[in-house]
Amino acid sequence: MKVCIAEKPSVARDIAEVIGAGQRKDGYYEGNGFQVTWTFGHFCTLKEPHDYFEQWKFWRLDDLPMIPQQFGIKLIDNPGVQKQFGIIESLVQNCEEVINCGDAGQEGELIQRWVLLKAKCTAPVKRLWISSLTEDAIREGFQKLKESDQYNNLYAAGSARAIGDWLLGMNATRLFTKKFAQPKVVLSIGRVQTPTLAMIVQRQKEINAFISEEYWELKTIYRETEFTATIDRLRDKEKANKGLAYLKEHPFEITSFERKEGKEGNPRLFDLTSLQVEANKKYAYTADDTLKHVQNLYEKKIVTYPRVDTTYLSEDLHPKIPGILQDMTPYAALTAPLLANPIPKLKTVFDDKKVTDHHAIIPTGKYPENLSQEEKRVYDLIARRFIAAFYPECKISNTTVMGKVGQVAFKATGKQILEPGWKELYANDKQEKKEGEAEEKILPVFVAGEKGPHEPRIHQGKTTPPKPYTEATLLRAMETAGKQVDDEEMRELLKDNGIGRPSTRANIIETLFKRRYIEKKKKNIFATQTGMDLIDTIQSELLKSAELTGTWERKLRLIEKGEYAMDTFKQELIQMVVDLTREVKMSAGKVIAIAEGNAEPAPKTTKEKKPREPKKEVAPEPLTCPKCKAHPLKKGNTAFGCSNFSVCGFKIPFSIMGKTLTDKQVSDLVTKGKTTRIKGLKTAENAQDTDGKLILNAAFEIVLES
């Protein structure tokens, strides 16, 4: 019997259907020589300090740094996890072969390897590595199973990342908390979160220190076209008035007229970060929200694997592109011009050298149905970007006109779209003007040497402070280790030195909100006083510098490629922790407090409503999350969820299968694992209403027991 271990129950079900394992058992499917089981999230974690030494249970400066001789893993203390792990362990120990069907990425590899390690797996292991969950992709993946050893470097990089985060996070958090925090306050330090916070604090300081100054510019209108003087902005109003008087004494003369045709290249396909950036710009979605929506689209087989950091496709995908475009029937009017001709094999789209484990995010061609409004919007972004990649380039005409009034030079620029090309797909969108880019306007034809009367004036303005980060600009800054880069080619080159991974950056930002180190006002992100105090207290540049942290990320990527030793990385981090501990213990600094209400713990929070008169029914809010067993349930806008939702992920929607749950039904689900019988439930399988009990399964999903 061959045992397949998938990343979650829904994926296990999809795989079981394709390979013929149709018989449902307790915690797995069976049939056709296969047993298909699943994990759900992290089953194992690195051991905690007290698992190594009892004395490390207590936070004491004298015990720092904590450096285990050898790192170990343990099973998460959760009944559902322990039950499902027992099933996996039993299956693995009695099989002829294991097929790792986990999420095809670094974190997915780590999750499954730790489970197999904990289960003492001795059977040979193969790897299913696919970029989409369509039936064809799964079937093709099983025909081309990989040897597990091919992904040893990926596992090594995942382990090195986890150990690095433990070493720095555990030691530095305790170190700064015991040295600088008030009683009962924790100062959280992280290998990626701290330099990210440092970037936000630095921008905040620049904004706070900025002093706005008035300036004056000389402008004039000649033949209904506005020209601006090329001299530096004037800081003195009297000089501006003298300049205006001078302009009134002389006619305007054209010195040169130049019109050049050019092209605006097609936008690149999406990687996860650029998709999160675009969704934040267009719909104000948080990075975390976008990740959840695109993950749902992936699990519904509508788009390919989303946690990627490349904007390219592998060259072997080129023959499949016409079929995908043909299947995108909602966009038939836009794909028809492309399908009328052969699809070009563009170097800006297809490049094997720029693709490692996965290619850019693209549609699978499956019809997009049963989607939420948010999922529709994210899918539309991906679909249009995919089609736009194969459209002709946008042809433009750039015009530059130079003139003079007396000895003062003037300039006007304009841009005209001659052939929209790929911009046809965004005809209804408001185009964002980049800094320094010519405004889209048609200028009349001028002739060098022509002269005439003009209407000079003074434009008065004020200098503006640096812009606060939004999630879009912060994600870009994390991707390029703090460097502001607009050029796509340069951005690709800097990716290896970025901080964090595409799949973890959203969680890092959410953690900073939760810790109250940053807050959001509209779309802008600001550092709180606590966040600023924390960064000011940290003297070590290794902790704060995005660029230096980027070098650690680069080493992790080199481990993934087999070009850097995991042990070397570990020893370098240990030395850094030892040096940091010594430095902080000997330093002095002010005590940091977390002021109540100085920031919301996370974006999109709402003010608590005044409680109504208590009802007789049991209120679910005091209940403990049944999944993690550690945090209370909280009431949100649409669901009750674990207060540690970003990590745990457990929630109970207010309405399920067309029924709004009562407080008692929610309470029964949490405490007993099931509700009493509910009438009139609506399901996708039955046209008629159904009666039954709602139960929590082993994966803590709410399912119907009819």
XYZ file of C-alpha atoms in Angstrom:
706
model
C 0.000 0.000 0.000
C 1.242 3.501 -0.853
C 0.482 6.284 1.617
C -0.087 9.831 0.285
C 0.064 12.686 2.813
C -1.643 15.899 1.663
C -1.484 19.359 3.240
C -5.186 19.487 4.192
C -8.380 17.387 3.957
C -9.763 19.149 0.857
C -6.547 18.505 -1.108
C -6.512 14.876 0.093
C -10.066 14.495 -1.248
C -9.054 15.920 -4.649
C -6.045 13.592 -4.873
C -8.086 10.568 -3.727
C -10.668 11.189 -6.474
C -7.995 11.328 -9.176
C -6.031 8.221 -8.100
C -9.098 6.094 -7.287
C -8.976 5.992 -3.486
C -12.729 6.314 -3.078
C -13.381 4.554 0.226
C -13.657 6.948 3.179
C -12.005 5.758 6.410
C -11.324 7.473 9.740
C -8.733 10.116 8.846
C -7.884 8.844 5.356
C -9.206 7.570 2.013
C -8.374 4.127 0.613
C -8.541 2.356 -2.726
C -6.601 1.285 -5.818
C -3.501 0.492 -3.739
C -3.405 3.959 -2.094
C -4.184 5.410 1.315
C -4.588 9.193 1.187
C -4.345 11.029 4.510
C -3.667 14.629 5.501
C -2.232 17.157 7.905
C -3.795 20.548 8.616
C -1.217 23.238 9.281
C 1.862 22.614 11.397
C 1.681 19.316 13.313
C 5.203 19.650 14.685
C 7.226 22.559 16.009
C 10.719 23.097 17.360
C 10.942 22.260 21.034
C 10.471 25.161 23.425
C 13.254 26.290 25.805
C 11.848 24.388 28.803
C 11.818 21.159 26.781
C 15.635 21.284 26.822
C 16.218 22.489 30.393
C 13.656 23.059 33.131
C 15.391 26.293 34.199
C 14.795 27.785 30.714
C 11.105 27.870 31.528
C 11.742 31.068 33.497
C 12.739 34.348 31.862
C 16.092 35.278 33.418
C 18.923 37.342 31.973
C 21.443 35.006 33.590
C 20.247 32.081 31.450
C 20.833 33.925 28.170
C 21.823 33.071 25.522
C 19.926 29.776 25.226
C 21.779 27.605 22.688
C 20.559 23.986 22.537
C 23.287 21.496 21.616
C 20.909 19.905 19.144
C 17.494 21.159 18.062
C 14.566 18.796 18.407
C 10.922 18.787 17.322
C 7.734 17.922 19.179
C 4.098 17.331 18.344
C 1.780 20.297 18.935
C -0.334 19.862 22.070
C -3.737 19.640 20.403
C -6.193 16.666 20.550
C -7.182 16.967 16.874
C -3.554 17.126 15.751
C -2.558 14.207 18.001
C -5.417 12.021 16.747
C -4.648 12.693 13.076
C -0.912 12.240 13.661
C -1.642 8.841 15.237
C -3.467 7.831 12.041
C -0.562 9.056 9.853
C 1.981 7.284 12.092
C 0.099 3.989 11.850
C -0.277 4.215 8.057
C 3.369 5.197 7.498
C 4.729 2.341 9.608
C 2.775 -0.261 7.609
C 3.256 0.910 4.020
C 5.593 0.103 1.145
C 6.049 3.736 0.029
C 5.163 7.252 1.157
C 4.236 9.995 -1.319
C 4.719 13.476 0.125
C 1.812 15.495 -1.331
C 2.392 18.528 0.871
C 2.285 22.135 -0.262
C 4.925 22.476 -2.967
C 7.117 25.070 -1.246
C 9.684 25.489 1.521
C 7.190 25.628 4.389
C 5.140 22.741 2.984
C 8.280 20.626 2.675
C 9.258 21.393 6.268
C 5.783 20.533 7.635
C 5.733 17.113 5.962
C 9.379 16.226 6.669
C 8.899 16.943 10.374
C 5.761 14.759 10.427
C 7.623 11.887 8.730
C 10.567 12.357 11.095
C 8.287 12.286 14.142
C 6.445 9.234 12.770
C 9.824 7.414 12.410
C 9.160 6.747 8.734
C 11.527 4.133 7.232
C 9.677 3.559 3.945
C 11.030 5.107 0.719
C 9.556 8.572 0.044
C 8.527 10.122 -3.276
C 7.454 13.748 -3.828
C 4.383 15.017 -5.673
C 5.365 18.450 -6.991
C 2.590 20.298 -8.841
C 1.723 23.935 -9.583
C -2.066 23.569 -9.672
C -4.735 21.278 -8.202
C -6.604 20.542 -11.425
C -7.317 16.899 -12.241
C -4.862 16.988 -15.162
C -2.094 18.504 -13.008
C -2.563 15.895 -10.245
C -2.643 13.012 -12.746
C 0.465 14.314 -14.544
C 2.208 14.842 -11.181
C 1.625 11.192 -10.176
C 3.029 10.079 -13.509
C 6.180 12.130 -12.822
C 6.774 11.624 -9.087
C 10.129 12.978 -7.902
C 12.640 11.433 -5.528
C 12.321 13.023 -2.080
C 16.101 13.558 -1.956
C 15.771 16.127 -4.756
C 14.246 18.446 -2.155
C 16.779 17.918 0.650
C 18.211 21.405 0.121
C 14.715 22.905 0.294
C 14.181 21.082 3.597
C 17.589 22.226 4.853
C 16.707 25.857 4.060
C 13.355 25.503 5.848
C 15.054 23.977 8.892
C 17.738 26.683 8.905
C 15.059 29.377 8.733
C 13.103 27.831 11.628
C 16.234 27.399 13.774
C 17.395 30.931 12.952
C 14.021 32.368 13.929
C 14.090 30.353 17.190
C 17.633 31.409 18.109
C 17.062 35.085 17.477
C 13.399 35.306 18.463
C 13.601 33.361 21.731
C 16.848 34.942 22.920
C 16.378 38.523 21.744
C 12.751 38.732 22.930
C 13.692 37.564 26.433
C 16.835 39.721 26.407
C 15.095 42.997 25.548
C 12.026 42.204 27.648
C 14.009 41.548 30.831
C 16.382 44.457 30.195
C 14.030 47.192 29.024
C 10.345 46.276 29.520
C 7.987 47.153 32.316
C 6.603 44.224 34.334
C 4.147 42.017 32.390
C 5.126 43.641 29.072
C 6.793 41.568 26.340
C 9.048 43.234 23.761
C 8.894 41.010 20.699
C 12.041 40.805 18.548
C 12.187 38.868 15.278
C 14.714 38.241 12.528
C 12.382 39.774 9.915
C 9.802 41.718 11.945
C 12.400 43.973 13.643
C 14.086 45.318 10.459
C 10.610 45.735 8.943
C 9.581 47.809 11.959
C 12.874 49.737 11.702
C 12.020 50.779 8.120
C 8.619 52.072 9.246
C 10.151 53.904 12.236
C 12.801 55.510 10.016
C 10.115 56.774 7.629
C 8.087 58.001 10.619
C 11.077 59.989 11.918
C 11.614 61.537 8.488
C 7.955 62.591 8.416
C 8.058 63.934 11.996
C 11.252 65.901 11.357
C 10.051 67.367 8.068
C 9.484 71.115 7.973
C 7.361 72.288 5.060
C 8.735 75.239 3.097
C 7.023 77.536 0.624
C 8.396 77.815 -2.898
C 7.519 79.713 -6.070
C 7.769 78.610 -9.710
C 7.592 80.699 -12.874
C 5.088 79.431 -15.433
C 3.618 80.825 -18.628
C 0.955 79.918 -21.172
C 1.808 80.133 -24.851
C -0.641 78.945 -27.528
C -2.843 77.331 -24.832
C 0.091 75.242 -23.607
C 1.567 75.657 -20.121
C 5.353 75.873 -19.863
C 7.395 75.750 -16.620
C 10.714 77.525 -16.082
C 13.645 75.096 -15.873
C 15.404 77.104 -13.164
C 15.393 75.846 -9.560
C 12.352 76.566 -7.426
C 12.542 80.029 -5.872
C 12.512 80.227 -2.069
C 11.917 83.985 -1.989
C 8.639 85.623 -3.035
C 10.347 88.908 -3.909
C 12.619 87.117 -6.398
C 9.573 85.454 -7.908
C 7.854 88.828 -8.373
C 10.981 90.253 -10.021
C 11.069 87.215 -12.297
C 7.430 87.739 -13.252
C 8.090 91.393 -14.075
C 11.029 90.315 -16.270
C 8.865 87.771 -18.144
C 6.239 90.401 -18.924
C 8.847 92.477 -20.752
C 9.835 89.746 -23.265
C 7.994 87.604 -25.826
C 7.960 83.803 -25.722
C 10.190 82.033 -28.266
C 10.268 78.316 -29.170
C 13.839 76.980 -29.187
C 13.193 73.299 -30.010
C 10.367 70.861 -30.711
C 10.894 67.085 -30.516
C 8.408 64.262 -30.915
C 9.604 60.677 -30.405
C 7.663 57.481 -30.766
C 8.215 54.895 -28.072
C 6.732 51.833 -26.408
C 5.479 50.983 -22.944
C 6.349 47.376 -22.183
C 3.743 44.897 -21.019
C 3.312 44.433 -17.258
C 4.984 41.330 -15.825
C 2.954 38.362 -14.679
C 2.204 38.268 -10.960
C 4.314 36.794 -8.228
C 2.699 36.838 -4.786
C 4.200 40.155 -3.691
C 3.217 42.060 -6.851
C -0.323 40.617 -6.602
C -0.563 41.782 -2.976
C 0.741 45.214 -4.002
C -1.801 45.552 -6.829
C -4.721 44.373 -4.666
C -3.745 46.855 -1.959
C -3.521 49.723 -4.464
C -6.765 48.925 -6.235
C -8.978 47.485 -3.479
C -7.108 48.353 -0.247
C -6.863 44.630 0.601
C -4.254 43.784 3.225
C -1.426 41.490 2.189
C -2.890 38.815 4.465
C -6.359 39.147 2.895
C -4.956 38.835 -0.631
C -2.969 35.742 0.343
C -6.119 34.113 1.745
C -8.179 34.967 -1.367
C -5.575 33.682 -3.836
C -5.030 30.550 -1.712
C -8.786 29.893 -1.943
C -8.624 30.354 -5.729
C -5.752 27.847 -5.854
C -7.661 25.296 -3.780
C -10.672 25.779 -6.087
C -8.311 24.884 -8.981
C -8.868 28.276 -10.642
C -5.299 29.641 -10.428
C -1.861 28.069 -10.090
C 0.266 27.824 -6.943
C 0.361 31.321 -5.374
C 3.301 31.430 -2.910
C 5.859 32.222 -5.601
C 8.547 34.850 -6.098
C 8.997 34.731 -9.872
C 7.177 36.640 -12.611
C 8.176 34.175 -15.350
C 6.814 30.941 -16.856
C 8.838 27.861 -17.727
C 9.361 27.423 -21.458
C 7.546 24.065 -21.534
C 4.307 25.908 -20.673
C 4.308 27.800 -23.992
C 2.312 25.150 -25.956
C -0.371 25.125 -23.219
C -1.054 28.891 -23.304
C -3.579 28.866 -26.212
C -5.635 26.190 -24.412
C -5.746 28.213 -21.187
C -6.761 31.368 -23.084
C -9.415 29.395 -24.989
C -10.901 28.145 -21.706
C -11.123 31.658 -20.212
C -14.620 32.113 -21.627
C -15.609 35.131 -19.455
C -12.764 37.005 -21.190
C -13.483 35.707 -24.703
C -13.718 39.215 -26.181
C -10.202 39.979 -24.907
C -8.605 36.628 -25.787
C -10.048 36.418 -29.319
C -7.415 38.752 -30.897
C -4.639 36.657 -29.314
C -6.068 33.309 -30.434
C -6.319 34.544 -34.031
C -2.499 34.272 -34.261
C 0.222 32.017 -32.783
C 1.154 32.994 -29.202
C 4.653 34.544 -29.257
C 7.344 32.959 -27.038
C 8.344 36.209 -25.347
C 11.571 36.344 -23.317
C 9.822 38.655 -20.843
C 7.342 35.844 -20.115
C 9.152 32.529 -20.691
C 12.576 31.995 -19.127
C 13.673 28.731 -17.501
C 16.579 30.501 -15.795
C 14.135 32.707 -13.847
C 11.911 29.802 -12.715
C 12.901 27.489 -9.859
C 10.224 25.364 -8.180
C 7.171 27.225 -9.458
C 6.210 29.678 -12.177
C 4.265 32.957 -11.942
C 0.610 32.966 -10.845
C -1.686 32.400 -13.841
C -5.236 31.097 -14.425
C -5.659 27.348 -14.970
C -8.500 27.874 -17.446
C -11.102 26.377 -15.083
C -14.323 28.393 -15.117
C -14.405 30.828 -12.166
C -17.635 29.964 -10.370
C -18.852 30.051 -6.754
C -16.471 32.865 -5.875
C -16.872 35.583 -3.265
C -16.696 39.227 -4.367
C -13.114 39.455 -3.089
C -12.066 36.273 -4.878
C -13.632 37.540 -8.125
C -11.610 40.724 -7.886
C -8.325 38.925 -7.206
C -9.037 36.462 -10.032
C -9.770 39.373 -12.389
C -6.404 40.925 -11.552
C -4.627 37.642 -12.365
C -6.673 36.939 -15.504
C -6.202 40.401 -17.029
C -2.477 40.428 -16.236
C -2.103 37.002 -17.902
C -3.903 38.139 -21.063
C -2.072 41.493 -21.088
C 1.300 39.709 -21.116
C 0.624 38.478 -24.685
C -0.951 41.650 -26.124
C 1.107 44.019 -28.304
C 3.136 46.690 -26.533
C 1.515 50.084 -26.014
C 2.816 52.556 -28.626
C 3.178 56.153 -27.470
C 4.428 59.479 -28.718
C 6.463 61.638 -26.308
C 6.716 65.351 -27.047
C 9.259 67.757 -25.528
C 9.049 71.483 -26.300
C 11.719 73.941 -25.154
C 11.285 77.702 -25.189
C 12.641 80.869 -23.628
C 11.515 84.258 -22.402
C 14.509 86.553 -22.548
C 17.226 84.504 -20.834
C 14.855 82.223 -18.866
C 14.404 78.710 -20.316
C 11.010 76.974 -20.268
C 9.860 73.415 -20.919
C 6.593 71.548 -21.662
C 6.106 67.800 -22.123
C 3.225 65.727 -23.400
C 2.380 62.110 -24.139
C -0.039 60.607 -26.607
C -1.082 56.954 -26.857
C -0.947 55.958 -30.525
C -1.899 52.286 -30.128
C -3.131 51.155 -26.697
C -1.973 47.539 -27.083
C -2.085 45.827 -23.656
C -3.664 48.928 -22.101
C -6.968 47.923 -23.731
C -7.401 45.506 -20.845
C -7.317 48.403 -18.382
C -9.302 50.951 -20.399
C -11.728 51.542 -17.514
C -9.021 51.844 -14.843
C -7.683 55.115 -13.553
C -4.052 55.170 -14.659
C -1.561 55.974 -11.916
C 0.988 58.596 -12.984
C 4.551 57.786 -11.946
C 6.798 60.512 -10.569
C 8.604 62.380 -13.341
C 6.411 60.834 -16.054
C 4.875 63.081 -18.689
C 1.166 63.729 -18.328
C -0.999 62.197 -21.029
C -1.874 65.200 -23.177
C -1.504 66.120 -26.830
C 0.608 69.203 -27.531
C 0.207 71.275 -30.684
C 3.004 71.365 -33.274
C 5.537 74.138 -32.614
C 8.307 75.425 -34.880
C 11.732 76.443 -33.575
C 12.140 80.215 -33.827
C 8.456 81.105 -33.630
C 7.604 83.912 -31.178
C 4.511 85.391 -29.676
C 2.756 86.886 -26.684
C 2.297 84.752 -23.570
C 0.648 84.866 -20.131
C 3.239 84.506 -17.363
C 2.253 83.755 -13.776
C 3.656 82.635 -10.442
C 2.794 79.226 -9.020
C 3.065 79.020 -5.247
C 3.473 75.637 -3.536
C 4.719 73.897 -0.415
C 7.237 71.088 -0.093
C 5.640 67.847 1.084
C 6.998 65.305 3.576
C 7.963 61.744 2.582
C 4.904 59.560 2.074
C 4.032 57.091 4.844
C 4.231 53.429 3.934
C 1.113 51.672 2.711
C 1.017 47.867 2.705
C 1.811 48.031 -1.019
C 4.950 50.163 -0.622
C 6.020 48.298 2.537
C 5.824 44.956 0.711
C 7.986 46.393 -2.070
C 10.482 47.725 0.492
C 10.665 44.279 2.154
C 11.189 42.682 -1.242
C 14.146 44.952 -2.042
C 15.578 45.244 1.512
C 14.525 48.877 1.855
C 15.700 50.094 -1.552
C 13.131 52.130 -3.483
C 13.052 50.512 -6.926
C 10.539 51.116 -9.725
C 12.366 49.275 -12.506
C 11.132 45.684 -12.945
C 14.539 44.359 -14.077
C 16.317 45.828 -11.032
C 13.601 44.513 -8.736
C 14.193 40.975 -10.032
C 17.931 41.296 -9.295
C 17.302 42.477 -5.717
C 14.798 39.751 -4.825
C 17.441 37.376 -3.460
C 18.400 39.996 -0.875
C 14.860 40.845 0.216
C 13.712 40.264 3.788
C 11.208 37.520 4.529
C 9.609 35.217 1.984
C 6.598 36.117 -0.188
C 4.449 33.728 1.843
C 5.520 35.136 5.242
C 5.598 38.912 4.655
C 1.859 39.314 5.171
C 2.079 37.540 8.530
C 5.035 39.722 9.589
C 2.993 42.886 8.952
C 0.001 41.424 10.834
C 2.292 40.557 13.771
C 3.506 44.165 13.990
C -0.120 45.343 14.154
C -0.928 42.736 16.785
C 2.080 43.771 18.904
C 0.908 47.392 18.684
C 4.196 48.501 17.167
C 2.428 49.966 14.121
C -1.049 51.303 13.378
C -3.062 52.038 10.268
C -4.814 55.297 9.427
C -6.819 54.821 6.253
C -4.310 53.087 3.937
C -1.204 54.545 5.600
C 0.964 52.725 8.138
C 2.552 54.607 11.048
C 4.864 53.536 13.851
C 3.438 53.848 17.362
C 5.458 55.366 20.180
C 6.115 51.854 21.496
C 7.489 50.795 18.123
C 9.704 53.864 17.940
C 10.979 53.384 21.500
C 11.805 49.737 20.782
C 13.832 50.535 17.664
C 15.622 53.400 19.463
C 16.598 50.979 22.241
C 18.097 48.425 19.821
C 21.684 49.440 19.109
C 22.622 46.414 17.005
C 22.430 47.187 13.298
C 22.254 43.453 12.589
C 18.815 43.429 14.186
C 17.548 46.640 12.580
C 19.123 46.813 9.143
C 16.955 45.574 6.280
C 20.040 45.327 4.096
C 21.967 43.187 6.588
C 18.913 41.006 7.207
C 18.658 40.667 3.436
C 22.097 39.033 3.433
C 20.754 36.375 5.836
C 17.851 35.796 3.438
C 20.295 35.430 0.575
C 22.211 32.764 2.507
C 18.960 30.874 3.083
C 18.300 30.965 -0.663
C 21.842 29.696 -1.282
C 21.174 26.799 1.135
C 18.063 26.056 -0.939
C 20.268 25.907 -4.045
C 22.890 23.740 -2.312
C 25.477 26.528 -2.429
C 25.788 27.267 1.314
C 26.086 24.930 4.306
C 23.248 24.875 6.832
C 25.728 24.304 9.706
C 27.733 27.387 8.696
C 24.554 29.490 8.712
C 23.614 28.123 12.129
C 27.051 28.833 13.629
C 27.010 32.404 12.272
C 23.604 33.005 13.870
C 24.756 31.514 17.191
C 27.747 33.852 17.214
C 25.490 36.801 16.446
C 23.173 35.874 19.341
C 26.129 35.485 21.741
C 27.546 38.898 20.731
C 24.118 40.550 20.934
C 23.468 39.132 24.408
C 26.793 40.392 25.709
C 26.222 43.828 24.180
C 22.688 44.291 25.566
C 23.513 43.004 29.052
C 26.190 45.680 29.356
C 24.088 48.502 27.894
C 21.770 51.017 29.538
C 18.488 52.370 28.218
C 15.072 53.626 29.161
C 12.201 51.346 30.131
C 9.654 50.808 27.362
C 5.930 50.598 28.063
C 3.097 49.634 25.764
C 0.550 52.418 26.044
C -3.018 51.179 25.950
C -4.888 52.247 22.852
C -1.874 53.719 21.070
C -2.568 51.379 18.185
C -5.067 48.789 17.170
C -3.689 45.240 17.442
C -4.567 44.630 13.820
C -6.096 46.581 10.915
C -9.797 46.672 10.167
C -10.874 46.490 13.786
C -14.140 48.035 14.882
C -15.125 49.683 18.118
C -16.796 47.372 20.570
C -20.513 47.933 20.847
C -22.059 48.495 24.245
C -23.284 45.148 25.549
C -27.013 44.619 25.498
C -28.964 43.115 28.341
C -27.580 39.614 28.920
C -29.602 36.784 27.417
C -30.183 33.441 29.021
C -28.230 31.704 26.282
C -24.533 31.031 26.823
C -22.402 33.786 25.286
C -19.596 32.233 23.218
C -16.980 34.938 23.832
C -15.552 33.509 27.100
C -15.009 30.124 25.406
C -11.532 28.838 24.605
C -10.559 28.030 21.012
C -11.055 24.249 20.549
C -8.214 24.044 18.020
C -5.220 25.645 19.775
C -6.659 25.286 23.312
C -4.717 28.392 24.287
C -6.616 31.519 23.259
C -10.179 32.767 23.819
C -12.746 33.107 21.045
C -13.501 36.665 19.971
C -16.473 38.044 18.076
C -15.616 39.647 14.737
C -17.747 41.220 12.001
C -18.805 37.945 10.370
C -17.574 35.171 12.639
C -16.332 34.060 16.032
C -12.605 33.384 15.713
C -9.567 32.463 17.752
C -7.970 35.626 19.151
C -4.707 34.214 17.755
C -6.381 33.733 14.364
C -3.337 34.695 12.237
C -1.540 31.617 13.625
C -4.370 29.250 14.603
C -6.894 30.033 11.832
C -9.980 28.690 13.654
C -13.317 30.442 13.131
C -17.078 29.801 13.256
C -19.095 31.968 10.835
C -22.279 33.555 12.190
C -24.226 31.976 9.322
C -23.659 28.450 8.004
C -25.627 26.729 5.242
C -28.198 29.510 5.214
C -28.796 29.458 8.989
C -27.676 32.040 11.552
C -26.304 30.140 14.542
C -27.598 30.879 18.028
C -25.141 31.487 20.854
C -26.012 28.062 22.279
C -25.291 26.348 18.957
C -21.909 28.086 18.797
C -21.219 27.079 22.383
C -22.191 23.452 21.687
C -19.905 23.335 18.650
C -16.962 24.587 20.709
C -17.505 22.575 23.898
C -19.155 19.393 22.583
C -17.923 19.326 18.982
C -21.476 19.290 17.578
C -24.830 21.069 17.680
C -28.282 19.704 18.285
C -30.324 18.930 15.141
C -30.921 22.025 12.977
C -33.754 22.221 10.448
C -33.679 23.826 6.998
C -29.948 23.728 6.210
C -29.055 24.499 2.608
C -26.260 22.486 0.955
C -24.699 22.565 -2.506
C -25.408 18.840 -2.963
C -29.167 18.974 -2.313
C -31.778 21.224 -3.874
C -34.068 20.470 -0.919
C -33.429 21.848 2.574
C -31.681 19.370 4.876
C -31.975 18.662 8.602
C -28.916 17.592 10.562
C -26.245 18.339 13.146
C -23.216 20.530 12.506
C -20.005 18.898 13.769
C -16.321 19.839 14.061
C -14.229 17.240 12.243
C -10.592 16.332 12.969
C -9.441 19.279 10.850
C -11.673 21.627 12.882
C -13.840 22.262 9.828
C -17.618 22.553 10.292
C -19.406 19.793 8.363
C -22.960 18.439 8.237
C -23.892 15.187 9.950
C -27.294 14.358 8.464
